Amino acid sequence: MAPSTAVVWFRRDLRVADQPTFLAAADAADRALALFVLDPALLTPSGTARANFLFGCLRELDQALGGKLLVVQGDPADVVPRIATAVGAQTVHVAADYGPYGRERDEQVEKALAEDGVELVRTGSPYAVAPGRVEKGTGGPFKVFTPFSRAWADHGWRAPAETDAGTCTWMDPSDSDGGPRAVAIPEDGAVEAELPEAGESAALARWEDFLDEGVEDYGSARDLPAERGTSGMSPYLKYGCVHPRTLLADLAERTGDSVKAFRTEIAWREFYADVLYRRPDSARGNYDTAFDHLPLRTGKAADADFERWCEGRTGFPIVDAGMRQLRGEAWMHNRVRMIVASFLVKDLHIPWWRGARHFMALLVDGDLASNQHGWQWTAGSGTDASPYFRIFNPITQGERFDPDGDYVRRWVPELAHVEGKAVHQPWKLRDGVPEGYPEPMVDHKAERQEALERYEKVKAARS
């Protein structure tokens, strides 16, 4: 009698540890086929850095599975059912996807599988608490982070699943006939950024390093871009090289403000996933629709200013350092993300979604929910919105969070010879702005006032 077969379809869970889908597949069948689909709908807009990181994660996963990861290319609604039929699978196992595209894709796949008598089994998700689970006591979603975070912590999460590569008996993909043709994991594309090492092993090593040397100082160091004060886990969480409940479990016995601050950052990630799940339209438009009335700049002059912002040529050193770090590392320090976003939206009066799209094209950790709603927080149009009158001053922000100027000097070589915090106002140097570096492109004080006047339109729309 032929062994029964299940399919494990990997998506944002590229690891072998803490894998509930493995347990479900092992219970359902004698063996499992490991599958990853290169979906053009996701791969095309992902950007080269994120695609390269994905390919590296797939190579490591394939190695962990003994070379038995089947990689195919195409529309999942087409290729997944054909593969399931080819191997005689009765079940296809996934971690549930709560993003706008992922939910629609999975509904299409589920319908196509059902026509052949195959079940799509959802077990777990990329989150400690799945979107939609946490609600107010009276019912309905939270629209403010702080009460959400309390309810999220009270809800709690499961312990990590005890799994490894040996939890399932993996089928050799070459044993099947009639399914879509396997493709090689693509070679890395050309990218100027220096990317973190990809894969589960690198994720766990980075996490252990953070636990040993970084977490105790996280609360104070995480806002200082010149220091290695953040965890560096965001790219690994993006592709599920490690699950957030694994991180939370490792923190469970630790106390202190820094541990609490890091746990809160995980809660922010899950809050934004919940918001996007409930309001998928907020991926492209204002969560607060009153901001649809905010006057914004368009046209050739706005386009030219946007390009200067993208290139890191604004004349404001902390902004330019951040935009150059984005190109140099496919990543940007979170504090600086807020500064550069505020500058684009509130100094240049350019729509937040243009900046969000630029970030998603370059970030190795680009996550739709966190990126779009992080931008809206700064723009004032989202949940927990930074009040419209909170307009980051790029000079004082630089002086406060990069007090010695080390971050700016690293990323803006034109200012490398300027000592101390004077680097944040190079136009005040005795000889003026150094050659090769631009003068400030705007008067921040004047643009702050302009932003406040523009926001009066939003206030009027609410009245």
GROMACS .gro file of C-alpha atoms in nm:
model
  463
    1MET     CA    1   0.000   0.000   0.000
    2ALA     CA    2   0.142   0.339  -0.103
    3PRO     CA    3   0.224   0.578   0.181
    4SER     CA    4  -0.019   0.865   0.238
    5THR     CA    5   0.116   1.209   0.151
    6ALA     CA    6   0.061   1.564   0.275
    7VAL     CA    7   0.202   1.886   0.132
    8VAL     CA    8   0.369   2.144   0.357
    9TRP     CA    9   0.352   2.474   0.170
   10PHE     CA   10   0.607   2.718   0.310
   11ARG     CA   11   0.545   3.092   0.284
   12ARG     CA   12   0.651   3.325   0.569
   13ASP     CA   13   0.778   3.037   0.785
   14LEU     CA   14   1.116   2.943   0.642
   15ARG     CA   15   1.246   2.737   0.934
   16VAL     CA   16   1.228   2.389   1.083
   17ALA     CA   17   1.205   2.477   1.455
   18ASP     CA   18   0.875   2.580   1.613
   19GLN     CA   19   0.668   2.463   1.315
   20PRO     CA   20   0.309   2.365   1.401
   21THR     CA   21   0.246   2.283   1.034
   22PHE     CA   22   0.496   1.997   1.063
   23LEU     CA   23   0.301   1.845   1.350
   24ALA     CA   24  -0.027   1.876   1.160
   25ALA     CA   25   0.122   1.719   0.846
   26ALA     CA   26   0.284   1.435   1.043
   27ASP     CA   27  -0.053   1.356   1.202
   28ALA     CA   28  -0.229   1.361   0.866
   29ALA     CA   29   0.002   1.146   0.652
   30ASP     CA   30   0.298   0.908   0.641
   31ARG     CA   31   0.517   1.152   0.451
   32ALA     CA   32   0.522   1.516   0.346
   33LEU     CA   33   0.627   1.710   0.039
   34ALA     CA   34   0.802   2.038   0.121
   35LEU     CA   35   0.691   2.309  -0.122
   36PHE     CA   36   0.770   2.672  -0.191
   37VAL     CA   37   0.605   2.868  -0.471
   38LEU     CA   38   0.786   3.160  -0.632
   39ASP     CA   39   0.478   3.375  -0.679
   40PRO     CA   40   0.532   3.658  -0.933
   41ALA     CA   41   0.262   3.864  -0.760
   42LEU     CA   42   0.485   3.881  -0.451
   43LEU     CA   43   0.830   3.849  -0.601
   44THR     CA   44   0.802   4.120  -0.866
   45PRO     CA   45   0.738   4.414  -0.627
   46SER     CA   46   0.962   4.285  -0.348
   47GLY     CA   47   1.282   4.459  -0.457
   48THR     CA   48   1.619   4.298  -0.519
   49ALA     CA   49   1.745   4.310  -0.160
   50ARG     CA   50   1.441   4.136  -0.016
   51ALA     CA   51   1.437   3.883  -0.301
   52ASN     CA   52   1.805   3.800  -0.245
   53PHE     CA   53   1.742   3.752   0.126
   54LEU     CA   54   1.447   3.524   0.045
   55PHE     CA   55   1.661   3.315  -0.190
   56GLY     CA   56   1.924   3.276   0.080
   57CYS     CA   57   1.659   3.161   0.327
   58LEU     CA   58   1.531   2.906   0.076
   59ARG     CA   59   1.879   2.766   0.017
   60GLU     CA   60   1.930   2.714   0.388
   61LEU     CA   61   1.584   2.559   0.431
   62ASP     CA   62   1.650   2.322   0.142
   63GLN     CA   63   1.977   2.218   0.304
   64ALA     CA   64   1.804   2.161   0.640
   65LEU     CA   65   1.550   1.937   0.465
   66GLY     CA   66   1.819   1.728   0.297
   67GLY     CA   67   1.771   1.885  -0.045
   68LYS     CA   68   1.402   1.792  -0.056
   69LEU     CA   69   1.244   2.135  -0.092
   70LEU     CA   70   1.043   2.154  -0.413
   71VAL     CA   71   1.055   2.505  -0.556
   72VAL     CA   72   0.817   2.590  -0.839
   73GLN     CA   73   0.711   2.913  -1.004
   74GLY     CA   74   0.365   3.038  -1.094
   75ASP     CA   75   0.023   3.130  -0.962
   76PRO     CA   76  -0.037   2.931  -0.640
   77ALA     CA   77  -0.404   2.883  -0.730
   78ASP     CA   78  -0.281   2.687  -1.029
   79VAL     CA   79   0.039   2.514  -0.920
   80VAL     CA   80  -0.050   2.407  -0.565
   81PRO     CA   81  -0.356   2.200  -0.665
   82ARG     CA   82  -0.162   2.040  -0.951
   83ILE     CA   83   0.120   1.941  -0.717
   84ALA     CA   84  -0.122   1.804  -0.457
   85THR     CA   85  -0.287   1.592  -0.726
   86ALA     CA   86   0.047   1.474  -0.864
   87VAL     CA   87   0.162   1.340  -0.526
   88GLY     CA   88  -0.180   1.208  -0.421
   89ALA     CA   89  -0.204   1.442  -0.120
   90GLN     CA   90  -0.526   1.471   0.077
   91THR     CA   91  -0.414   1.777   0.273
   92VAL     CA   92  -0.203   2.088   0.213
   93HIS     CA   93  -0.069   2.247   0.532
   94VAL     CA   94   0.006   2.617   0.575
   95ALA     CA   95   0.046   2.882   0.841
   96ALA     CA   96  -0.249   3.116   0.795
   97ASP     CA   97  -0.183   3.440   0.607
   98TYR     CA   98  -0.373   3.747   0.723
   99GLY     CA   99  -0.246   4.000   0.468
  100PRO     CA  100  -0.479   4.135   0.198
  101TYR     CA  101  -0.316   3.946  -0.089
  102GLY     CA  102  -0.245   3.632   0.114
  103ARG     CA  103  -0.603   3.591   0.229
  104GLU     CA  104  -0.740   3.625  -0.123
  105ARG     CA  105  -0.474   3.389  -0.262
  106ASP     CA  106  -0.547   3.125   0.000
  107GLU     CA  107  -0.919   3.143  -0.063
  108GLN     CA  108  -0.855   3.078  -0.433
  109VAL     CA  109  -0.618   2.790  -0.356
  110GLU     CA  110  -0.861   2.641  -0.106
  111LYS     CA  111  -1.143   2.649  -0.360
  112ALA     CA  112  -0.929   2.488  -0.631
  113LEU     CA  113  -0.806   2.217  -0.393
  114ALA     CA  114  -1.160   2.138  -0.279
  115GLU     CA  115  -1.258   2.061  -0.637
  116ASP     CA  116  -1.011   1.772  -0.619
  117GLY     CA  117  -1.114   1.666  -0.269
  118VAL     CA  118  -0.802   1.812  -0.104
  119GLU     CA  119  -0.820   2.016   0.217
  120LEU     CA  120  -0.620   2.332   0.289
  121VAL     CA  121  -0.528   2.308   0.659
  122ARG     CA  122  -0.428   2.629   0.837
  123THR     CA  123  -0.221   2.582   1.152
  124GLY     CA  124  -0.074   2.881   1.332
  125SER     CA  125   0.033   3.209   1.174
  126PRO     CA  126   0.340   3.435   1.155
  127TYR     CA  127   0.224   3.605   1.477
  128ALA     CA  128   0.222   3.521   1.846
  129VAL     CA  129  -0.146   3.614   1.848
  130ALA     CA  130  -0.323   3.588   1.514
  131PRO     CA  131  -0.487   3.905   1.380
  132GLY     CA  132  -0.854   3.925   1.471
  133ARG     CA  133  -0.812   3.738   1.800
  134VAL     CA  134  -0.770   4.039   2.029
  135GLU     CA  135  -1.083   4.249   2.071
  136LYS     CA  136  -1.229   4.496   2.317
  137GLY     CA  137  -1.439   4.362   2.599
  138THR     CA  138  -1.746   4.506   2.429
  139GLY     CA  139  -1.644   4.350   2.099
  140GLY     CA  140  -1.476   4.500   1.797
  141PRO     CA  141  -1.117   4.596   1.720
  142PHE     CA  142  -0.883   4.817   1.915
  143LYS     CA  143  -0.795   5.139   1.736
  144VAL     CA  144  -0.532   5.251   1.987
  145PHE     CA  145  -0.213   5.063   2.062
  146THR     CA  146  -0.187   5.082   2.441
  147PRO     CA  147  -0.515   4.904   2.525
  148PHE     CA  148  -0.446   4.657   2.242
  149SER     CA  149  -0.106   4.575   2.389
  150ARG     CA  150  -0.257   4.508   2.731
  151ALA     CA  151  -0.524   4.280   2.585
  152TRP     CA  152  -0.262   4.111   2.364
  153ALA     CA  153  -0.043   4.034   2.666
  154ASP     CA  154  -0.346   3.910   2.864
  155HIS     CA  155  -0.447   3.685   2.574
  156GLY     CA  156  -0.105   3.523   2.572
  157TRP     CA  157   0.039   3.279   2.321
  158ARG     CA  158   0.126   2.914   2.284
  159ALA     CA  159   0.463   2.773   2.377
  160PRO     CA  160   0.695   2.710   2.080
  161ALA     CA  161   0.623   2.387   1.897
  162GLU     CA  162   0.890   2.122   1.946
  163THR     CA  163   0.984   2.040   1.588
  164ASP     CA  164   1.290   1.994   1.371
  165ALA     CA  165   1.366   1.867   1.022
  166GLY     CA  166   1.297   1.510   1.138
  167THR     CA  167   0.940   1.579   1.253
  168CYS     CA  168   0.813   1.481   0.907
  169THR     CA  169   0.936   1.214   0.670
  170TRP     CA  170   1.013   1.426   0.366
  171MET     CA  171   0.929   1.300   0.022
  172ASP     CA  172   1.188   1.328  -0.254
  173PRO     CA  173   1.027   1.566  -0.507
  174SER     CA  174   1.170   1.361  -0.794
  175ASP     CA  175   0.940   1.074  -0.695
  176SER     CA  176   0.635   1.262  -0.825
  177ASP     CA  177   0.517   1.290  -1.185
  178GLY     CA  178   0.276   1.524  -1.355
  179GLY     CA  179   0.316   1.833  -1.136
  180PRO     CA  180   0.470   2.168  -1.228
  181ARG     CA  181   0.838   2.150  -1.310
  182ALA     CA  182   1.080   2.227  -1.030
  183VAL     CA  183   1.296   2.536  -1.075
  184ALA     CA  184   1.630   2.619  -0.925
  185ILE     CA  185   1.635   2.876  -0.647
  186PRO     CA  186   1.727   3.193  -0.838
  187GLU     CA  187   2.072   3.343  -0.818
  188ASP     CA  188   2.102   3.668  -0.629
  189GLY     CA  189   2.041   3.985  -0.826
  190ALA     CA  190   2.279   4.279  -0.826
  191VAL     CA  191   2.229   4.504  -0.524
  192GLU     CA  192   2.457   4.765  -0.370
  193ALA     CA  193   2.340   4.695  -0.015
  194GLU     CA  194   2.526   4.472   0.230
  195LEU     CA  195   2.260   4.229   0.350
  196PRO     CA  196   2.244   4.028   0.673
  197GLU     CA  197   2.317   3.657   0.652
  198ALA     CA  198   1.998   3.478   0.555
  199GLY     CA  199   1.825   3.178   0.708
  200GLU     CA  200   1.720   3.020   1.034
  201SER     CA  201   2.069   2.950   1.167
  202ALA     CA  202   2.169   3.313   1.121
  203ALA     CA  203   1.845   3.427   1.284
  204LEU     CA  204   1.901   3.215   1.593
  205ALA     CA  205   2.266   3.319   1.617
  206ARG     CA  206   2.172   3.686   1.593
  207TRP     CA  207   1.905   3.638   1.857
  208GLU     CA  208   2.144   3.464   2.096
  209ASP     CA  209   2.392   3.746   2.048
  210PHE     CA  210   2.124   4.001   2.128
  211LEU     CA  211   2.019   3.810   2.441
  212ASP     CA  212   2.381   3.791   2.557
  213GLU     CA  213   2.493   4.145   2.477
  214GLY     CA  214   2.207   4.371   2.369
  215VAL     CA  215   1.875   4.316   2.540
  216GLU     CA  216   1.972   4.466   2.878
  217ASP     CA  217   2.060   4.798   2.713
  218TYR     CA  218   1.785   4.791   2.452
  219GLY     CA  219   1.563   5.047   2.625
  220SER     CA  220   1.829   5.318   2.610
  221ALA     CA  221   2.033   5.215   2.306
  222ARG     CA  222   1.754   5.143   2.057
  223ASP     CA  223   1.707   5.514   1.975
  224LEU     CA  224   2.074   5.576   1.897
  225PRO     CA  225   2.143   5.501   1.530
  226ALA     CA  226   2.522   5.514   1.571
  227GLU     CA  227   2.507   5.218   1.809
  228ARG     CA  228   2.416   4.857   1.747
  229GLY     CA  229   2.128   4.892   1.988
  230THR     CA  230   1.849   4.713   1.804
  231SER     CA  231   1.796   4.338   1.778
  232GLY     CA  232   1.842   4.303   1.402
  233MET     CA  233   1.558   4.047   1.397
  234SER     CA  234   1.319   4.225   1.159
  235PRO     CA  235   1.437   4.057   0.834
  236TYR     CA  236   1.415   3.716   1.002
  237LEU     CA  237   1.067   3.784   1.135
  238LYS     CA  238   0.961   3.900   0.789
  239TYR     CA  239   1.025   3.556   0.640
  240GLY     CA  240   0.964   3.352   0.952
  241CYS     CA  241   1.320   3.231   0.999
  242VAL     CA  242   1.223   3.260   1.364
  243HIS     CA  243   0.876   3.291   1.515
  244PRO     CA  244   0.791   3.577   1.753
  245ARG     CA  245   0.664   3.330   2.015
  246THR     CA  246   1.015   3.182   2.025
  247LEU     CA  247   1.151   3.526   2.110
  248LEU     CA  248   0.878   3.584   2.366
  249ALA     CA  249   0.944   3.247   2.528
  250ASP     CA  250   1.313   3.332   2.564
  251LEU     CA  251   1.221   3.661   2.729
  252ALA     CA  252   0.962   3.513   2.964
  253GLU     CA  253   1.198   3.474   3.258
  254ARG     CA  254   1.367   3.811   3.209
  255THR     CA  255   1.257   4.135   3.367
  256GLY     CA  256   1.341   4.502   3.342
  257ASP     CA  257   1.248   4.804   3.134
  258SER     CA  258   1.456   4.698   2.834
  259VAL     CA  259   1.289   4.358   2.812
  260LYS     CA  260   0.950   4.526   2.844
  261ALA     CA  261   1.044   4.770   2.566
  262PHE     CA  262   1.142   4.488   2.331
  263ARG     CA  263   0.824   4.295   2.406
  264THR     CA  264   0.631   4.612   2.328
  265GLU     CA  265   0.797   4.632   1.986
  266ILE     CA  266   0.668   4.282   1.909
  267ALA     CA  267   0.324   4.399   2.018
  268TRP     CA  268   0.345   4.695   1.777
  269ARG     CA  269   0.419   4.453   1.493
  270GLU     CA  270   0.114   4.245   1.585
  271PHE     CA  271  -0.104   4.552   1.633
  272TYR     CA  272  -0.030   4.673   1.283
  273ALA     CA  273  -0.099   4.326   1.142
  274ASP     CA  274  -0.436   4.334   1.320
  275VAL     CA  275  -0.513   4.681   1.183
  276LEU     CA  276  -0.432   4.576   0.827
  277TYR     CA  277  -0.635   4.257   0.864
  278ARG     CA  278  -0.941   4.457   0.965
  279ARG     CA  279  -0.879   4.747   0.728
  280PRO     CA  280  -0.702   4.613   0.417
  281ASP     CA  281  -0.776   4.941   0.240
  282SER     CA  282  -0.527   5.111   0.476
  283ALA     CA  283  -0.240   4.952   0.285
  284ARG     CA  284  -0.287   5.210   0.013
  285GLY     CA  285  -0.506   5.483   0.161
  286ASN     CA  286  -0.544   5.685   0.477
  287TYR     CA  287  -0.674   5.495   0.778
  288ASP     CA  288  -0.821   5.824   0.895
  289THR     CA  289  -1.012   5.933   0.585
  290ALA     CA  290  -1.025   6.294   0.705
  291PHE     CA  291  -0.666   6.308   0.578
  292ASP     CA  292  -0.801   6.262   0.226
  293HIS     CA  293  -0.861   6.638   0.249
  294LEU     CA  294  -0.498   6.722   0.329
  295PRO     CA  295  -0.349   6.930   0.045
  296LEU     CA  296  -0.042   6.755  -0.092
  297ARG     CA  297   0.219   6.850  -0.348
  298THR     CA  298   0.228   6.686  -0.690
  299GLY     CA  299   0.387   6.776  -1.021
  300LYS     CA  300   0.743   6.817  -1.149
  301ALA     CA  301   0.874   7.024  -0.859
  302ALA     CA  302   0.742   6.774  -0.606
  303ASP     CA  303   0.891   6.489  -0.810
  304ALA     CA  304   1.230   6.660  -0.811
  305ASP     CA  305   1.217   6.712  -0.435
  306PHE     CA  306   1.115   6.349  -0.387
  307GLU     CA  307   1.419   6.237  -0.584
  308ARG     CA  308   1.648   6.451  -0.369
  309TRP     CA  309   1.496   6.290  -0.062
  310CYS     CA  310   1.545   5.942  -0.209
  311GLU     CA  311   1.908   6.018  -0.291
  312GLY     CA  312   1.989   6.163   0.050
  313ARG     CA  313   2.061   6.510  -0.087
  314THR     CA  314   1.824   6.722   0.122
  315GLY     CA  315   2.094   6.920   0.302
  316PHE     CA  316   1.971   6.795   0.641
  317PRO     CA  317   2.243   6.552   0.756
  318ILE     CA  318   2.035   6.313   0.970
  319VAL     CA  319   1.781   6.277   0.688
  320ASP     CA  320   2.050   6.221   0.428
  321ALA     CA  321   2.232   5.969   0.647
  322GLY     CA  322   1.913   5.768   0.686
  323MET     CA  323   1.833   5.764   0.316
  324ARG     CA  324   2.187   5.657   0.234
  325GLN     CA  325   2.179   5.385   0.498
  326LEU     CA  326   1.865   5.256   0.328
  327ARG     CA  327   2.060   5.207   0.007
  328GLY     CA  328   2.375   5.085   0.178
  329GLU     CA  329   2.216   4.825   0.407
  330ALA     CA  330   1.861   4.782   0.270
  331TRP     CA  331   1.761   4.880   0.623
  332MET     CA  332   1.722   5.196   0.827
  333HIS     CA  333   1.728   5.256   1.199
  334ASN     CA  334   1.375   5.290   1.334
  335ARG     CA  335   1.427   5.632   1.493
  336VAL     CA  336   1.566   5.761   1.164
  337ARG     CA  337   1.273   5.610   0.972
  338MET     CA  338   1.045   5.843   1.168
  339ILE     CA  339   1.270   6.143   1.102
  340VAL     CA  340   1.296   6.091   0.726
  341ALA     CA  341   0.924   6.015   0.701
  342SER     CA  342   0.831   6.331   0.886
  343PHE     CA  343   1.061   6.532   0.659
  344LEU     CA  344   0.898   6.397   0.343
  345VAL     CA  345   0.541   6.444   0.460
  346LYS     CA  346   0.564   6.755   0.677
  347ASP     CA  347   0.856   6.950   0.530
  348LEU     CA  348   0.812   6.858   0.164
  349HIS     CA  349   0.432   6.797   0.183
  350ILE     CA  350   0.460   6.486  -0.034
  351PRO     CA  351   0.216   6.193   0.018
  352TRP     CA  352   0.321   5.930   0.270
  353TRP     CA  353   0.245   5.649   0.028
  354ARG     CA  354   0.521   5.762  -0.207
  355GLY     CA  355   0.773   5.725   0.073
  356ALA     CA  356   0.620   5.395   0.185
  357ARG     CA  357   0.649   5.258  -0.168
  358HIS     CA  358   1.015   5.363  -0.187
  359PHE     CA  359   1.086   5.190   0.143
  360MET     CA  360   0.913   4.869   0.032
  361ALA     CA  361   1.124   4.863  -0.284
  362LEU     CA  362   1.451   4.877  -0.089
  363LEU     CA  363   1.401   4.736   0.262
  364VAL     CA  364   1.523   4.384   0.332
  365ASP     CA  365   1.272   4.371   0.618
  366GLY     CA  366   0.988   4.535   0.425
  367ASP     CA  367   0.663   4.423   0.587
  368LEU     CA  368   0.343   4.568   0.445
  369ALA     CA  369   0.156   4.613   0.773
  370SER     CA  370   0.446   4.759   0.972
  371ASN     CA  371   0.573   4.977   0.689
  372GLN     CA  372   0.244   5.129   0.579
  373HIS     CA  373   0.116   5.192   0.929
  374GLY     CA  374   0.450   5.316   1.054
  375TRP     CA  375   0.437   5.575   0.779
  376GLN     CA  376   0.080   5.665   0.867
  377TRP     CA  377   0.173   5.705   1.234
  378THR     CA  378   0.424   5.971   1.134
  379ALA     CA  379   0.195   6.129   0.876
  380GLY     CA  380  -0.083   6.152   1.134
  381SER     CA  381  -0.334   5.960   0.924
  382GLY     CA  382  -0.320   5.624   1.101
  383THR     CA  383  -0.411   5.466   1.432
  384ASP     CA  384  -0.223   5.598   1.731
  385ALA     CA  385  -0.135   5.881   1.498
  386SER     CA  386   0.144   6.114   1.587
  387PRO     CA  387  -0.060   6.435   1.631
  388TYR     CA  388  -0.059   6.651   1.321
  389PHE     CA  389   0.127   6.920   1.513
  390ARG     CA  390   0.415   6.682   1.601
  391ILE     CA  391   0.661   6.768   1.329
  392PHE     CA  392   1.009   6.627   1.376
  393ASN     CA  393   1.280   6.889   1.363
  394PRO     CA  394   1.564   6.717   1.173
  395ILE     CA  395   1.828   6.931   1.342
  396THR     CA  396   1.725   6.877   1.703
  397GLN     CA  397   1.648   6.510   1.634
  398GLY     CA  398   1.999   6.464   1.499
  399GLU     CA  399   2.158   6.645   1.791
  400ARG     CA  400   1.957   6.445   2.044
  401PHE     CA  401   1.990   6.094   1.902
  402ASP     CA  402   2.326   6.125   1.725
  403PRO     CA  403   2.490   6.365   1.973
  404ASP     CA  404   2.848   6.297   1.862
  405GLY     CA  405   2.759   6.289   1.491
  406ASP     CA  406   2.902   5.941   1.436
  407TYR     CA  407   2.599   5.814   1.244
  408VAL     CA  408   2.599   6.111   1.007
  409ARG     CA  409   2.973   6.091   0.947
  410ARG     CA  410   2.946   5.722   0.861
  411TRP     CA  411   2.685   5.771   0.590
  412VAL     CA  412   2.760   6.122   0.466
  413PRO     CA  413   3.130   6.123   0.372
  414GLU     CA  414   3.113   6.488   0.261
  415LEU     CA  415   3.082   6.570   0.632
  416ALA     CA  416   3.328   6.314   0.766
  417HIS     CA  417   3.576   6.583   0.871
  418VAL     CA  418   3.320   6.782   1.074
  419GLU     CA  419   3.362   6.712   1.443
  420GLY     CA  420   3.093   6.657   1.705
  421LYS     CA  421   2.735   6.770   1.680
  422ALA     CA  422   2.834   7.056   1.448
  423VAL     CA  423   2.784   6.799   1.174
  424HIS     CA  424   2.407   6.848   1.210
  425GLN     CA  425   2.422   7.213   1.101
  426PRO     CA  426   2.703   7.232   0.843
  427TRP     CA  427   2.572   7.564   0.711
  428LYS     CA  428   2.694   7.721   1.037
  429LEU     CA  429   3.056   7.616   0.984
  430ARG     CA  430   3.309   7.895   0.949
  431ASP     CA  431   3.365   7.812   0.581
  432GLY     CA  432   3.003   7.727   0.512
  433VAL     CA  433   2.862   7.399   0.383
  434PRO     CA  434   3.148   7.167   0.275
  435GLU     CA  435   3.205   7.126  -0.097
  436GLY     CA  436   2.991   6.854  -0.250
  437TYR     CA  437   2.719   6.870   0.015
  438PRO     CA  438   2.397   7.062  -0.060
  439GLU     CA  439   2.252   7.356   0.123
  440PRO     CA  440   1.926   7.277   0.309
  441MET     CA  441   1.654   7.239   0.049
  442VAL     CA  442   1.387   7.400   0.268
  443ASP     CA  443   1.350   7.627   0.569
  444HIS     CA  444   1.222   7.385   0.831
  445LYS     CA  445   1.057   7.655   1.042
  446ALA     CA  446   0.863   7.788   0.745
  447GLU     CA  447   0.761   7.442   0.626
  448ARG     CA  448   0.648   7.348   0.975
  449GLN     CA  449   0.409   7.642   0.969
  450GLU     CA  450   0.299   7.546   0.619
  451ALA     CA  451   0.223   7.192   0.740
  452LEU     CA  452   0.012   7.324   1.026
  453GLU     CA  453  -0.186   7.541   0.786
  454ARG     CA  454  -0.243   7.248   0.554
  455TYR     CA  455  -0.365   7.033   0.843
  456GLU     CA  456  -0.640   7.286   0.907
  457LYS     CA  457  -0.816   7.126   0.608
  458VAL     CA  458  -0.817   6.794   0.795
  459LYS     CA  459  -0.959   6.956   1.108
  460ALA     CA  460  -1.229   7.122   0.898
  461ALA     CA  461  -1.323   6.787   0.743
  462ARG     CA  462  -1.386   6.645   1.090
  463SER     CA  463  -1.606   6.932   1.205
   0.00000   0.00000   0.00000
